[in-house]
Coordinates of C-alpha atoms in Angstrom, one line a residue:
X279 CA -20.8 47.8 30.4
X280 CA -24.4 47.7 29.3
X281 CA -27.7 45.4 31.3
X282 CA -30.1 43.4 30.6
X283 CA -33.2 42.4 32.7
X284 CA -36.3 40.3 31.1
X285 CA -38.6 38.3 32.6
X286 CA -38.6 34.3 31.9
X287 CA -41.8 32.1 32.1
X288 CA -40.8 29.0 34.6
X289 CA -44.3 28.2 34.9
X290 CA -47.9 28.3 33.0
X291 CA -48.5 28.1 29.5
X292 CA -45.7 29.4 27.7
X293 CA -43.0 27.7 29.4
X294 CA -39.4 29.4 29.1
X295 CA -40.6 32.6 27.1
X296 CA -38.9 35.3 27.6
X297 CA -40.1 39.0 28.3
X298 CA -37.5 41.8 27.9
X299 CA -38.1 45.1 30.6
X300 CA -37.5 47.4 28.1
X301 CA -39.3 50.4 29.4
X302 CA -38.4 52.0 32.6
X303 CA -42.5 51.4 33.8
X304 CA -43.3 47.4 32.8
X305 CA -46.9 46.7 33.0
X306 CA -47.8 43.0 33.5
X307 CA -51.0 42.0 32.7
X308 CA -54.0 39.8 30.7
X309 CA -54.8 43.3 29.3
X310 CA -53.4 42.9 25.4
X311 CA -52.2 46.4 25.9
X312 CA -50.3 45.5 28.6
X313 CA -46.3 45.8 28.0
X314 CA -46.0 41.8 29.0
X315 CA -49.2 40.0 28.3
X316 CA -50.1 36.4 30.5
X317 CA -53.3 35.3 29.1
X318 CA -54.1 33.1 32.0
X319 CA -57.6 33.5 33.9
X320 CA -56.4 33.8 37.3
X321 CA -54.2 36.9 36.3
X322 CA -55.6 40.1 36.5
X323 CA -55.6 42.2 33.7
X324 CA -53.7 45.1 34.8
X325 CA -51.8 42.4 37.5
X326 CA -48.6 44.4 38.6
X327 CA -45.9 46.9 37.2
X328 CA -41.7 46.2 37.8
X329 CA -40.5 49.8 37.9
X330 CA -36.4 50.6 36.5
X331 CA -34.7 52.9 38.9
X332 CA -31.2 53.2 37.4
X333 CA -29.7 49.6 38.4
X334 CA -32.4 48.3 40.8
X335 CA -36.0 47.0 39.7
X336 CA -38.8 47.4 42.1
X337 CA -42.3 45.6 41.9
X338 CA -45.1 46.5 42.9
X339 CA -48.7 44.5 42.9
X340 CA -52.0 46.7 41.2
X341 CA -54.8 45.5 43.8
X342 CA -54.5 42.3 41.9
X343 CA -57.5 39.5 42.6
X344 CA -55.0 36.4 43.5
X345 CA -52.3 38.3 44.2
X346 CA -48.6 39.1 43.9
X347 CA -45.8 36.4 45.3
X348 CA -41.8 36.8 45.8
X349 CA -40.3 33.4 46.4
X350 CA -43.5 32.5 47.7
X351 CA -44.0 35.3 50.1
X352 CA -47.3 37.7 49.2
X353 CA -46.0 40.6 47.6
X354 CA -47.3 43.5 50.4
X355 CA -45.8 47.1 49.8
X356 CA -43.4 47.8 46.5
X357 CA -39.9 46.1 47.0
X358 CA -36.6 45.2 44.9
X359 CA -36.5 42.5 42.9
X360 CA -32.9 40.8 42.7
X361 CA -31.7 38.8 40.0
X362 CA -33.0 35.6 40.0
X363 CA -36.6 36.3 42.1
X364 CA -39.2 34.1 41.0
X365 CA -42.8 36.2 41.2
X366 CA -46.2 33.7 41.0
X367 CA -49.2 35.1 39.4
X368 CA -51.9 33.2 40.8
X369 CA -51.0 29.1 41.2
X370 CA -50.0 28.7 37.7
X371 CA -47.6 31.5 36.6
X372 CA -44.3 31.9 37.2
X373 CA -41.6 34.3 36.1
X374 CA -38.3 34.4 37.0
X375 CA -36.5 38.0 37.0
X376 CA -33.5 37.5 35.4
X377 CA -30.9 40.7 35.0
X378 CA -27.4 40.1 33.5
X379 CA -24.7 42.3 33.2
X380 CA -22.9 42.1 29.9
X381 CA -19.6 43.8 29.0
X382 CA -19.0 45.8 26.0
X383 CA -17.9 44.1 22.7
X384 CA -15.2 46.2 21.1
X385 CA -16.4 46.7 17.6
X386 CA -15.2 44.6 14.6
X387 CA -12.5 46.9 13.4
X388 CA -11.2 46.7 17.2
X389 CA -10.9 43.6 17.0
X390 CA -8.7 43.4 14.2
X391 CA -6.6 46.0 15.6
X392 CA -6.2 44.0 18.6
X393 CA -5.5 40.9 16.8
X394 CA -3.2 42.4 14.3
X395 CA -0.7 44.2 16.8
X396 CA -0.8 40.6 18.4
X397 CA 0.2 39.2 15.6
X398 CA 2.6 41.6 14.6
X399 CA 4.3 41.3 18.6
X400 CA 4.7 37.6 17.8
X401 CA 6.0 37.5 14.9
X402 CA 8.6 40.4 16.2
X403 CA 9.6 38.0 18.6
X404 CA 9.7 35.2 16.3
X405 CA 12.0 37.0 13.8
X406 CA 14.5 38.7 16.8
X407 CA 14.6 34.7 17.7
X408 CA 15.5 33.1 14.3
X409 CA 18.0 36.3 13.5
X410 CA 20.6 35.5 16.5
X411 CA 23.2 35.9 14.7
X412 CA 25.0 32.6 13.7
X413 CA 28.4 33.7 15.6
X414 CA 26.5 33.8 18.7
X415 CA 25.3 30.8 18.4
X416 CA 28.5 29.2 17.8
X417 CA 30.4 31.2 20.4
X418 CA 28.2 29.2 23.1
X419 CA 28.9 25.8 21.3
X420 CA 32.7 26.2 21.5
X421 CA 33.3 26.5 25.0
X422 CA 31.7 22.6 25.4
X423 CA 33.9 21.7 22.4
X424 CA 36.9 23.0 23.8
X425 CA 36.3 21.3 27.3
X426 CA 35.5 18.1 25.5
X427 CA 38.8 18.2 23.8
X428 CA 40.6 19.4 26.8
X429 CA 39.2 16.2 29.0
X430 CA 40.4 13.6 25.9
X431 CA 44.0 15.0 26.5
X432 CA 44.6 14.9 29.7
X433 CA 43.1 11.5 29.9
X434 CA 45.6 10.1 27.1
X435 CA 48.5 11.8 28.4
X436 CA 47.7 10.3 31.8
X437 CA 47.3 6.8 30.1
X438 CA 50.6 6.8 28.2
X439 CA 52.7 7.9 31.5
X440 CA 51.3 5.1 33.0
X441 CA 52.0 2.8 30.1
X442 CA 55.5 4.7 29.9
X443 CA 57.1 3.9 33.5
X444 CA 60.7 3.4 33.1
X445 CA 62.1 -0.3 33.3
X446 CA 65.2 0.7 35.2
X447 CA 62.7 1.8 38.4
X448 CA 61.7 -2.0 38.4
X449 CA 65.2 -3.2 38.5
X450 CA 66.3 -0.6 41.2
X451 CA 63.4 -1.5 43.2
X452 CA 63.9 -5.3 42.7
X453 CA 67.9 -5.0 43.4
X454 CA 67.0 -3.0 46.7
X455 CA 64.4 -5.8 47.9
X456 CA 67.2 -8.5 47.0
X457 CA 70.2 -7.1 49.1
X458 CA 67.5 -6.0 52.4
X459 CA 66.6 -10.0 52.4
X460 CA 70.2 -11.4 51.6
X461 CA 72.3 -9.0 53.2
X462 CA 70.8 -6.5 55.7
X463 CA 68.4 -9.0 57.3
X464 CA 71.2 -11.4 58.1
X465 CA 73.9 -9.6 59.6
X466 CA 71.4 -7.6 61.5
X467 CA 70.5 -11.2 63.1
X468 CA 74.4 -11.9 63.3
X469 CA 75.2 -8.9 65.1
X470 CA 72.4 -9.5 67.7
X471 CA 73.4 -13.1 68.1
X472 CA 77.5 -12.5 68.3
X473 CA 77.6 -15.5 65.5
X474 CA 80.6 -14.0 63.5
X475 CA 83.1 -16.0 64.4
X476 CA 80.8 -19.6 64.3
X477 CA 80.2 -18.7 60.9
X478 CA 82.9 -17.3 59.3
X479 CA 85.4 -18.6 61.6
X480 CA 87.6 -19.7 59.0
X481 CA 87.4 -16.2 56.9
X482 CA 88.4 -14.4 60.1
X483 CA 91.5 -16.7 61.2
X484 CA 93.1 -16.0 57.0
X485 CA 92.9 -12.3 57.6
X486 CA 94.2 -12.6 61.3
X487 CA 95.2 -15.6 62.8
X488 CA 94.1 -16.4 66.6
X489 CA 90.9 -14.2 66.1
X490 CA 88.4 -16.8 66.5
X491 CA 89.1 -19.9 68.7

C-alpha cells in the first residue's frame, strides 16, 4: 500500500492547483526557491513548513506576517494536519491538505495471470458441465417417463372395469328389488294383520276344508 499527500489550492489565484509533498521538509512560501511557491502579497516568503513523520504530517508556521490558520483557528505551536485540513494564508489563500491512501496495482503481467487462471477455472467448469455424460442425463429423464406411463395405465384399466361391469349384477339386483316389494313386503304386512284367511280364503279351504270360516 503506498500514500499520497499534496496540497490543493481552494482559494486565491490558482484555483484547484495541486502541490505534491514530496519531500519529507515542505517549505511554503512567495520565496521562488521555496518547495511550493504562492505568489500572493500577503504571504510571507518563507510562510510555513508541513513536516512528514512516517504517516502523520505536522505544520508548523515560520514567524509568518499574517499568519498561519487550521480550519480557521490561528496556527500557534506545530500540530498534525489530518486529511482534509484547510490552512489560510492570509484572507486570500487556501489549501486543502489532502492525503490518500492508494493500494498497490499488481503489475501488468499479474494481471494477466490473474485473468488467465480465471478464465481457465471457467471454462473448466464449463467443459465438466457440457461433458455429463449423455446416460446420466437420460437416467434422470426416465424415471418421469416411466411414472408418466405408469399413471396412463392405471387410469385406463380403471376406466374399462368401470365400463366392463357385468349385466347379470343388474338383473340380480333388479330381481332382488322385485321379490322384497311383491313378496316380502306383503306377507310381512299379512302376518302382522292375521289377513290370511280374508285373502286367500278360498286357497286355504282346497288344500283343507273347514280351515277358514
Amino acid at each position: 500500500m503506498t500514500d499520497t499527500a499534496k496540497l490543493i489550492v481552494r482559494a486565491g489565484d490558482e484555483i484547484d492547483k495541486s502541490f505534491d509533498l514530496i519531500q519529507d521538509k515542505n517549505i511554503v512560501g512567495r520565496d521562488p526557491d521555496s518547495d511550493i511557491v504562492i505568489d500572493d502579497i500577503e504571504v510571507s516568503r518563507n510562510h510555513l513548513t508541513i513536516k512528514r513523520k512516517g504517516k502523520t504530517f505536522q505544520i508548523e508556521d515560520q514567524n509568518s506576517t499574517n499568519g498561519t490558520f487550521i480550519n480557521g483557528r490561528k496556527l500557534e505551536k506545530p500540530s498534525e494536519i489530518k486529511n482534509g485540513d484547510l490552512i489560510s494564508l492570509g484572507q486570500n489563500n487556501v489549501l486543502e491538505f489532502v492525503y490518500e491512501k492508494i493500494n498497490e496495482i499488481p503489475e501488468s503481467s499479474q494481471l494477466g495471470e490473474i485473468d488467465q487462471s480465471k478464465g481457465t477455472e471457467i471454462k473448466k467448469e464449463e467443459i465438466a458441465e457440457d461433458e455429463k455424460p449423455l446416460k446420466e442425463r437420460v437416467q434422470k429423464e426416465e424415471p418421469d417417463k416411466k411414472n408418466e406411463k405408469e399413471r396412463k395405465e392405471e387410469t385406463s384399466s380403471q376406466k374399462s372395469e368401470d365400463q366392463k361391469k357385468p349385466t347379470w349384477v343388474i338383473i340380480l339386483l333388479v330381481a332382488l328389488a322385485f321379490i322384497v316389494v311383491f313378496c316380502v313386503i306383503p306377507l310381512i304386512v299379512i302376518e302382522a294383520t292375521n289377513q290370511w284367511c280374508n285373502l286367500f280364503a278360498g286357497f286355504f279351504n282346497s288344500m283343507s276344508p273347514g280351515v277358514c270360516p
